[in-house]
mmCIF file of C-alpha atoms and ligand atoms in Angstrom:
data_model
loop_
_atom_site.group_PDB
_atom_site.id
_atom_site.type_symbol
_atom_site.label_atom_id
_atom_site.label_comp_id
_atom_site.label_asym_id
_atom_site.label_seq_id
_atom_site.Cartn_x
_atom_site.Cartn_y
_atom_site.Cartn_z
ATOM 1 C CA MET A 1 1.627 25.720 0.787
ATOM 2 C CA GLU A 2 4.243 22.975 2.099
ATOM 3 C CA LEU A 3 3.382 19.392 2.246
ATOM 4 C CA SER A 4 3.242 18.867 6.103
ATOM 5 C CA PHE A 5 1.750 16.722 8.777
ATOM 6 C CA LYS A 6 2.991 19.094 11.596
ATOM 7 C CA GLY A 7 0.245 19.063 14.451
ATOM 8 C CA MET A 8 -1.221 15.766 12.933
ATOM 9 C CA THR A 9 -1.944 12.169 14.445
ATOM 10 C CA ALA A 10 -1.389 9.531 11.861
ATOM 11 C CA LEU A 11 -1.938 5.566 12.216
ATOM 12 C CA VAL A 12 -0.033 3.078 9.881
ATOM 13 C CA THR A 13 -1.109 -0.690 9.855
ATOM 14 C CA GLY A 14 1.487 -3.200 8.416
ATOM 15 C CA ALA A 15 3.986 -0.577 9.958
ATOM 16 C CA ALA A 16 6.986 -3.086 10.342
ATOM 17 C CA GLY A 17 6.860 -4.104 6.607
ATOM 18 C CA GLY A 18 8.445 -2.312 3.462
ATOM 19 C CA ILE A 19 5.685 0.040 2.595
ATOM 20 C CA GLY A 20 4.424 0.444 6.000
ATOM 21 C CA ARG A 21 7.971 1.487 7.594
ATOM 22 C CA ALA A 22 8.715 3.795 4.607
ATOM 23 C CA THR A 23 5.218 5.440 5.150
ATOM 24 C CA VAL A 24 5.595 5.692 8.945
ATOM 25 C CA GLY A 25 9.285 7.409 8.136
ATOM 26 C CA VAL A 26 8.027 10.063 5.556
ATOM 27 C CA LEU A 27 5.043 11.021 7.869
ATOM 28 C CA ALA A 28 6.978 11.510 10.951
ATOM 29 C CA GLY A 29 9.474 13.114 8.774
ATOM 30 C CA GLN A 30 7.021 15.658 7.624
ATOM 31 C CA GLY A 31 6.004 16.647 11.349
ATOM 32 C CA SER A 32 3.342 13.837 12.167
ATOM 33 C CA ARG A 33 3.076 12.061 15.633
ATOM 34 C CA VAL A 34 2.717 8.612 14.333
ATOM 35 C CA TRP A 35 1.003 5.174 15.618
ATOM 36 C CA ALA A 36 2.412 2.107 14.093
ATOM 37 C CA LEU A 37 0.542 -1.091 14.416
ATOM 38 C CA ASP A 38 1.994 -4.486 13.248
ATOM 39 C CA ARG A 39 2.408 -7.901 14.536
ATOM 40 C CA VAL A 40 5.850 -7.470 14.399
ATOM 41 C CA GLY A 41 7.739 -4.819 16.373
ATOM 42 C CA LEU A 42 10.027 -1.739 15.068
ATOM 43 C CA GLU A 43 11.893 0.967 16.799
ATOM 44 C CA GLN A 44 11.827 4.180 15.313
ATOM 45 C CA GLU A 45 12.333 7.273 17.334
ATOM 46 C CA GLY A 46 9.535 9.407 18.266
ATOM 47 C CA VAL A 47 7.071 6.696 16.968
ATOM 48 C CA GLU A 48 4.546 4.969 19.156
ATOM 49 C CA VAL A 49 4.500 0.995 18.331
ATOM 50 C CA LEU A 50 1.362 -1.033 18.999
ATOM 51 C CA THR A 51 2.372 -4.803 18.509
ATOM 52 C CA GLY A 52 -0.208 -7.626 18.054
ATOM 53 C CA ASP A 53 -2.391 -9.091 15.432
ATOM 54 C CA LEU A 54 -4.761 -6.474 13.817
ATOM 55 C CA ARG A 55 -7.579 -8.749 13.424
ATOM 56 C CA GLY A 56 -10.379 -8.351 16.087
ATOM 57 C CA GLY A 57 -9.691 -4.677 16.116
ATOM 58 C CA VAL A 58 -7.902 -4.489 19.602
ATOM 59 C CA LEU A 59 -4.949 -2.713 18.571
ATOM 60 C CA LEU A 60 -6.898 -0.198 16.668
ATOM 61 C CA GLU A 61 -9.079 0.564 19.770
ATOM 62 C CA GLU A 62 -5.908 1.290 21.750
ATOM 63 C CA ALA A 63 -4.277 3.367 19.139
ATOM 64 C CA ILE A 64 -7.457 5.425 19.085
ATOM 65 C CA ALA A 65 -7.736 5.659 22.733
ATOM 66 C CA ARG A 66 -4.236 6.677 23.377
ATOM 67 C CA ALA A 67 -3.737 8.981 20.387
ATOM 68 C CA GLY A 68 -7.141 10.923 20.992
ATOM 69 C CA ARG A 69 -7.740 11.893 17.430
ATOM 70 C CA VAL A 70 -6.783 10.551 14.191
ATOM 71 C CA ASP A 71 -6.012 12.698 11.205
ATOM 72 C CA VAL A 72 -4.576 10.362 9.059
ATOM 73 C CA ALA A 73 -5.092 6.501 8.607
ATOM 74 C CA VAL A 74 -2.851 4.486 6.304
ATOM 75 C CA LEU A 75 -4.601 0.750 6.151
ATOM 76 C CA ASN A 76 -1.601 -0.948 4.621
ATOM 77 C CA ALA A 77 -1.211 -4.196 6.336
ATOM 78 C CA GLY A 78 -1.616 -7.345 3.948
ATOM 79 C CA ILE A 79 -0.663 -10.809 3.222
ATOM 80 C CA CYS A 80 -0.128 -12.965 0.199
ATOM 81 C CA ARG A 81 -0.053 -16.557 -0.021
ATOM 82 C CA PRO A 82 0.312 -17.873 -3.470
ATOM 83 C CA ALA A 83 -1.532 -20.687 -4.681
ATOM 84 C CA GLU A 84 -3.217 -21.935 -7.871
ATOM 85 C CA LEU A 85 -7.005 -21.684 -8.100
ATOM 86 C CA GLU A 86 -7.407 -25.400 -7.375
ATOM 87 C CA GLN A 87 -5.029 -25.290 -4.968
ATOM 88 C CA THR A 88 -6.153 -22.515 -2.538
ATOM 89 C CA THR A 89 -7.196 -24.103 0.511
ATOM 90 C CA ALA A 90 -10.569 -22.683 2.524
ATOM 91 C CA ALA A 91 -7.657 -21.692 5.330
ATOM 92 C CA ASN A 92 -5.556 -19.757 2.781
ATOM 93 C CA TRP A 93 -8.708 -17.709 1.338
ATOM 94 C CA ASP A 94 -10.300 -17.055 4.621
ATOM 95 C CA GLU A 95 -6.866 -15.555 6.153
ATOM 96 C CA THR A 96 -6.387 -13.638 3.103
ATOM 97 C CA ILE A 97 -9.649 -11.963 3.045
ATOM 98 C CA ALA A 98 -9.796 -11.652 6.722
ATOM 99 C CA VAL A 99 -6.206 -9.641 6.817
ATOM 100 C CA ASN A 100 -6.406 -7.850 3.516
ATOM 101 C CA LEU A 101 -10.422 -7.220 3.221
ATOM 102 C CA SER A 102 -12.368 -7.561 6.590
ATOM 103 C CA ALA A 103 -9.731 -6.089 8.802
ATOM 104 C CA VAL A 104 -9.770 -2.785 6.259
ATOM 105 C CA PHE A 105 -13.571 -2.797 6.555
ATOM 106 C CA HIS A 106 -13.734 -3.039 10.388
ATOM 107 C CA HIS A 107 -10.972 -0.620 10.831
ATOM 108 C CA LEU A 108 -12.575 2.085 8.377
ATOM 109 C CA GLN A 109 -15.866 1.632 9.985
ATOM 110 C CA ARG A 110 -14.455 2.460 13.322
ATOM 111 C CA LEU A 111 -12.500 5.385 12.110
ATOM 112 C CA ALA A 112 -15.472 6.471 10.032
ATOM 113 C CA GLY A 113 -17.271 7.223 13.269
ATOM 114 C CA VAL A 114 -13.906 8.976 14.814
ATOM 115 C CA MET A 115 -13.250 11.294 11.676
ATOM 116 C CA LYS A 116 -17.070 12.272 11.159
ATOM 117 C CA LYS A 117 -16.992 13.522 14.823
ATOM 118 C CA GLN A 118 -13.721 15.644 14.013
ATOM 119 C CA ARG A 119 -15.210 16.602 10.760
ATOM 120 C CA GLY A 120 -12.245 15.822 8.776
ATOM 121 C CA GLY A 121 -9.668 13.268 8.136
ATOM 122 C CA SER A 122 -7.959 11.057 5.388
ATOM 123 C CA ILE A 123 -7.730 7.361 4.764
ATOM 124 C CA VAL A 124 -5.328 5.663 2.490
ATOM 125 C CA ILE A 125 -5.846 2.097 1.626
ATOM 126 C CA THR A 126 -3.123 0.161 0.198
ATOM 127 C CA ALA A 127 -4.731 -1.854 -2.863
ATOM 128 C CA SER A 128 -2.656 -3.065 -5.857
ATOM 129 C CA THR A 129 -2.238 -3.351 -9.633
ATOM 130 C CA ASN A 130 -3.735 -6.723 -8.833
ATOM 131 C CA SER A 131 -7.053 -4.917 -7.774
ATOM 132 C CA PHE A 132 -7.557 -4.486 -11.648
ATOM 133 C CA ASP A 133 -5.506 -7.106 -13.613
ATOM 134 C CA GLY A 134 -5.060 -10.659 -13.271
ATOM 135 C CA GLU A 135 -1.865 -12.684 -12.217
ATOM 136 C CA ALA A 136 -2.393 -16.477 -11.974
ATOM 137 C CA GLY A 137 -1.615 -18.142 -8.455
ATOM 138 C CA LEU A 138 -3.196 -15.194 -6.590
ATOM 139 C CA ILE A 139 -6.836 -15.597 -6.872
ATOM 140 C CA ALA A 140 -7.366 -14.945 -2.982
ATOM 141 C CA TYR A 141 -4.935 -12.075 -2.870
ATOM 142 C CA ASN A 142 -6.464 -10.505 -6.038
ATOM 143 C CA ALA A 143 -10.111 -11.032 -4.711
ATOM 144 C CA SER A 144 -9.054 -9.266 -1.769
ATOM 145 C CA LYS A 145 -7.283 -6.273 -3.523
ATOM 146 C CA ALA A 146 -10.174 -5.940 -5.958
ATOM 147 C CA GLY A 147 -12.553 -6.035 -2.939
ATOM 148 C CA LEU A 148 -10.877 -2.825 -1.825
ATOM 149 C CA LEU A 149 -11.783 -0.722 -4.359
ATOM 150 C CA GLY A 150 -15.322 -1.101 -3.806
ATOM 151 C CA ILE A 151 -14.698 -0.224 -0.188
ATOM 152 C CA VAL A 152 -12.606 2.867 -1.267
ATOM 153 C CA HIS A 153 -15.435 4.156 -3.637
ATOM 154 C CA THR A 154 -18.272 3.786 -1.387
ATOM 155 C CA ALA A 155 -16.701 5.252 1.757
ATOM 156 C CA ALA A 156 -15.716 8.332 -0.439
ATOM 157 C CA ASN A 157 -18.987 8.851 -1.156
ATOM 158 C CA GLU A 158 -20.611 8.190 2.538
ATOM 159 C CA LEU A 159 -17.744 10.553 4.157
ATOM 160 C CA GLY A 160 -17.294 13.201 1.920
ATOM 161 C CA PRO A 161 -19.834 15.357 3.313
ATOM 162 C CA TYR A 162 -17.948 15.241 6.597
ATOM 163 C CA GLY A 163 -14.673 16.200 4.934
ATOM 164 C CA VAL A 164 -13.195 12.693 5.355
ATOM 165 C CA ARG A 165 -11.186 11.487 1.894
ATOM 166 C CA VAL A 166 -10.623 7.802 1.437
ATOM 167 C CA ASN A 167 -8.444 6.963 -1.469
ATOM 168 C CA ALA A 168 -6.182 3.867 -2.381
ATOM 169 C CA VAL A 169 -2.660 3.717 -3.717
ATOM 170 C CA CYS A 170 -2.009 0.701 -6.055
ATOM 171 C CA PRO A 171 1.532 -0.240 -6.036
ATOM 172 C CA GLY A 172 3.045 -2.710 -8.655
ATOM 173 C CA LEU A 173 5.805 -4.602 -7.970
ATOM 174 C CA ILE A 174 7.968 -2.831 -4.928
ATOM 175 C CA GLU A 175 10.986 -4.349 -3.330
ATOM 176 C CA THR A 176 9.980 -5.312 0.242
ATOM 177 C CA PRO A 177 10.047 -8.481 2.251
ATOM 178 C CA LEU A 178 6.864 -9.571 0.721
ATOM 179 C CA THR A 179 8.328 -9.823 -2.777
ATOM 180 C CA ARG A 180 12.122 -10.564 -1.635
ATOM 181 C CA GLU A 181 12.143 -14.015 -3.423
ATOM 182 C CA ALA A 182 11.234 -12.380 -6.916
ATOM 183 C CA PHE A 183 13.931 -9.540 -6.838
ATOM 184 C CA ASP A 184 16.121 -12.316 -5.879
ATOM 185 C CA ARG A 185 15.463 -14.006 -9.294
ATOM 186 C CA PRO A 186 16.825 -12.430 -12.367
ATOM 187 C CA GLU A 187 14.819 -14.761 -14.546
ATOM 188 C CA VAL A 188 11.472 -13.601 -12.989
ATOM 189 C CA ILE A 189 12.342 -9.663 -12.787
ATOM 190 C CA GLN A 190 14.192 -9.378 -16.326
ATOM 191 C CA PRO A 191 11.092 -10.120 -18.051
ATOM 192 C CA TYR A 192 8.723 -8.700 -15.874
ATOM 193 C CA PHE A 193 10.405 -5.344 -15.982
ATOM 194 C CA ALA A 194 10.687 -5.358 -19.770
ATOM 195 C CA ALA A 195 7.146 -4.687 -19.773
ATOM 196 C CA LEU A 196 7.375 -1.739 -17.695
ATOM 197 C CA PRO A 197 7.955 1.914 -18.995
ATOM 198 C CA LEU A 198 10.272 3.147 -16.318
ATOM 199 C CA GLY A 199 11.985 -0.704 -16.779
ATOM 200 C CA ARG A 200 12.542 -1.187 -12.915
ATOM 201 C CA GLY A 201 10.998 -2.433 -9.753
ATOM 202 C CA GLY A 202 9.421 0.308 -7.045
ATOM 203 C CA GLN A 203 11.348 1.076 -3.734
ATOM 204 C CA PRO A 204 9.110 1.277 -0.647
ATOM 205 C CA GLU A 205 9.774 5.022 -0.286
ATOM 206 C CA GLU A 206 8.291 5.877 -3.958
ATOM 207 C CA VAL A 207 4.892 4.103 -2.435
ATOM 208 C CA ALA A 208 5.238 6.060 1.027
ATOM 209 C CA ARG A 209 5.459 9.336 -0.947
ATOM 210 C CA ALA A 210 2.331 8.891 -2.711
ATOM 211 C CA ILE A 211 0.548 7.572 0.175
ATOM 212 C CA ALA A 212 1.773 11.049 1.995
ATOM 213 C CA PHE A 213 0.600 13.015 -0.901
ATOM 214 C CA LEU A 214 -2.883 11.467 -0.847
ATOM 215 C CA ALA A 215 -3.156 11.639 2.993
ATOM 216 C CA SER A 216 -2.117 15.529 2.912
ATOM 217 C CA ASP A 217 -3.798 18.627 2.194
ATOM 218 C CA TRP A 218 -2.310 18.806 -1.054
ATOM 219 C CA ALA A 219 -4.768 16.183 -1.970
ATOM 220 C CA SER A 220 -7.566 18.374 -0.865
ATOM 221 C CA TYR A 221 -9.617 17.750 -3.705
ATOM 222 C CA VAL A 222 -8.849 14.079 -4.037
ATOM 223 C CA THR A 223 -11.282 11.450 -2.857
ATOM 224 C CA GLY A 224 -12.367 8.020 -4.163
ATOM 225 C CA ALA A 225 -9.080 7.674 -6.141
ATOM 226 C CA THR A 226 -6.752 4.896 -7.059
ATOM 227 C CA LEU A 227 -3.200 6.256 -7.554
ATOM 228 C CA PHE A 228 -1.081 3.715 -9.636
ATOM 229 C CA VAL A 229 2.744 3.645 -8.184
ATOM 230 C CA ASP A 230 3.538 0.943 -10.740
ATOM 231 C CA GLY A 231 6.601 2.227 -13.062
ATOM 232 C CA GLY A 232 3.965 2.666 -15.615
ATOM 233 C CA GLN A 233 2.691 -1.318 -15.666
ATOM 234 C CA MET A 234 -1.066 -0.520 -15.914
ATOM 235 C CA ALA A 235 -0.446 2.001 -19.073
ATOM 236 C CA ALA A 236 1.530 -0.492 -20.685
ATOM 237 C CA LYS A 237 0.186 -2.767 -23.242
ATOM 238 C CA PHE A 238 3.105 -4.411 -25.534
ATOM 239 C CA GLY A 239 6.148 -3.985 -23.288
ATOM 240 C CA THR A 240 8.760 -1.536 -23.368
ATOM 241 C CA TRP A 241 11.874 -2.628 -23.378
ATOM 242 C CA THR A 242 13.943 -4.848 -25.922
ATOM 243 C CA GLU A 243 17.538 -6.337 -26.084
ATOM 244 C CA GLU A 244 18.184 -4.447 -29.370
ATOM 245 C CA LYS A 245 18.064 -1.225 -27.735
ATOM 246 C CA ALA A 246 18.476 -1.920 -24.132
ATOM 247 C CA GLU A 247 20.265 -3.949 -21.621
ATOM 248 C CA PHE A 248 19.338 -5.334 -18.503
ATOM 249 C CA ALA A 249 22.141 -4.856 -15.652
ATOM 250 C CA GLY A 250 21.771 -4.191 -11.858
ATOM 251 C CA GLY A 251 18.193 -5.358 -11.685
ATOM 252 C CA ARG A 252 16.843 -2.900 -14.165
ATOM 253 C CA TRP A 253 16.618 -2.072 -17.993
ATOM 254 C CA ARG A 254 18.455 0.781 -19.369
ATOM 255 C CA LEU A 255 18.872 2.165 -22.857
ATOM 256 C CA LYS A 256 22.228 1.292 -24.520
ATOM 257 C CA PRO A 257 24.553 4.282 -25.223
ATOM 258 C CA GLU A 258 23.573 5.955 -28.772
ATOM 259 C CA PRO A 259 26.185 4.409 -31.302
HETATM 260 N N1 LIG B 1 5.409 -5.087 -2.217
HETATM 261 C C1 LIG B 1 4.614 -5.386 -3.083
HETATM 262 O O1 LIG B 1 5.253 -5.302 -4.494
HETATM 263 C C2 LIG B 1 3.267 -4.645 -3.248
HETATM 264 C C3 LIG B 1 2.686 -4.455 -4.191
HETATM 265 C C4 LIG B 1 1.283 -4.115 -4.261
HETATM 266 C C5 LIG B 1 0.587 -4.004 -3.075
HETATM 267 N N2 LIG B 1 1.273 -4.167 -1.823
HETATM 268 C C6 LIG B 1 0.512 -4.233 -0.814
HETATM 269 O O2 LIG B 1 1.222 -3.105 0.304
HETATM 270 C C7 LIG B 1 1.025 -3.588 1.298
HETATM 271 C C8 LIG B 1 2.315 -3.671 2.360
HETATM 272 O O3 LIG B 1 3.016 -4.739 1.641
HETATM 273 P P1 LIG B 1 4.661 -4.955 1.900
HETATM 274 O O4 LIG B 1 5.127 -5.312 0.224
HETATM 275 O O5 LIG B 1 5.485 -3.808 2.596
HETATM 276 O O6 LIG B 1 4.639 -6.180 2.663
HETATM 277 P P2 LIG B 1 5.362 -6.656 3.912
HETATM 278 O O7 LIG B 1 5.012 -8.194 4.105
HETATM 279 O O8 LIG B 1 6.765 -5.921 4.170
HETATM 280 O O9 LIG B 1 4.518 -5.924 5.252
HETATM 281 C C9 LIG B 1 3.078 -6.173 5.434
HETATM 282 C C10 LIG B 1 3.337 -5.955 7.201
HETATM 283 O O10 LIG B 1 1.845 -6.127 7.486
HETATM 284 C C11 LIG B 1 1.953 -6.908 8.711
HETATM 285 N N3 LIG B 1 0.915 -7.834 8.910
HETATM 286 C C12 LIG B 1 0.375 -8.644 8.202
HETATM 287 N N4 LIG B 1 -0.792 -9.587 8.677
HETATM 288 C C13 LIG B 1 -1.010 -8.690 9.908
HETATM 289 C C14 LIG B 1 -2.005 -9.098 11.072
HETATM 290 N N5 LIG B 1 -2.907 -10.012 10.686
HETATM 291 N N6 LIG B 1 -1.844 -7.897 12.092
HETATM 292 C C15 LIG B 1 -0.935 -7.260 12.048
HETATM 293 N N7 LIG B 1 -0.106 -7.131 11.299
HETATM 294 C C16 LIG B 1 -0.076 -7.781 10.074
HETATM 295 C C17 LIG B 1 3.146 -7.915 8.524
HETATM 296 O O11 LIG B 1 3.589 -8.294 9.884
HETATM 297 C C18 LIG B 1 4.230 -6.970 7.659
HETATM 298 O O12 LIG B 1 4.922 -6.100 8.682
HETATM 299 C C19 LIG B 1 0.116 -4.823 1.535
HETATM 300 O O13 LIG B 1 -0.960 -4.631 1.637
HETATM 301 C C20 LIG B 1 0.417 -5.395 0.200
HETATM 302 O O14 LIG B 1 -0.696 -6.379 -0.222
HETATM 303 C C21 LIG B 1 2.618 -4.668 -2.034
#
């Protein structure tokens, strides 16, 4: 069986960003009609674009009304506003929870009705490695991403009987506009990547392909799952790379040639 979305309709939120844009590309490339939702516009041939704020659900309603059916929904929009615990303002907390967690809940609730009626569908939510472990300075973000796991697990239970699958992809550090600043600072990424078995950051397409897998019929027996796309980050305990055996160049670790 070929991985294909031919004849399907997919909806992607956060579609103008790094991971969202790559996901739109992969789904459209595999034959899906794609509805791209973001507050920032994008131009992609053969893709229907809806621009505006996702909060409030107006954009989703418009996409559902115009698309007619939704076979695949990728709930991917997210924001990250770093601040230490005591410096995190109520506004920061509220906005982060509203976009990353509450909007996903409201979208999922609406899509559940649509997909139950269709007796089928697949939803992929972009969570994070930060859904599982701590990272200082990101309390609102981490709480929002941890909350998504509760959503995924519960929705998988409720929607499974209707043939609707709900899964999460959990990216590690991926090179997108969200993380541009980190990637531009070798003093940040060199020690970060030294802890990763694959010794480098990820590219948006590498997450998009995992999303496409979870969304597709190739994952027909997968629901309630969390798939790490993190270069091995969550499998690593003591770090991987040392300067004795490897060198950091071009933004990644590589083994030195054998003597
Ligand atoms: N890049 C990473 O390293 C990484 C790691 C783990 C998880 N993630 C998650 O992946 C998802 C995509 O991240 P990315 O790195 O592509 O970021 P990005 O900033 O490139 O893209 C996010 C997109 O969401 C859109 N968006 C945000 N709030 C919105 C709103 N209220 N209404 C409409 N659109 C809105 C933005 O306009 C942007 O285009 C996010 O949920 C993020 O938390 C990213």
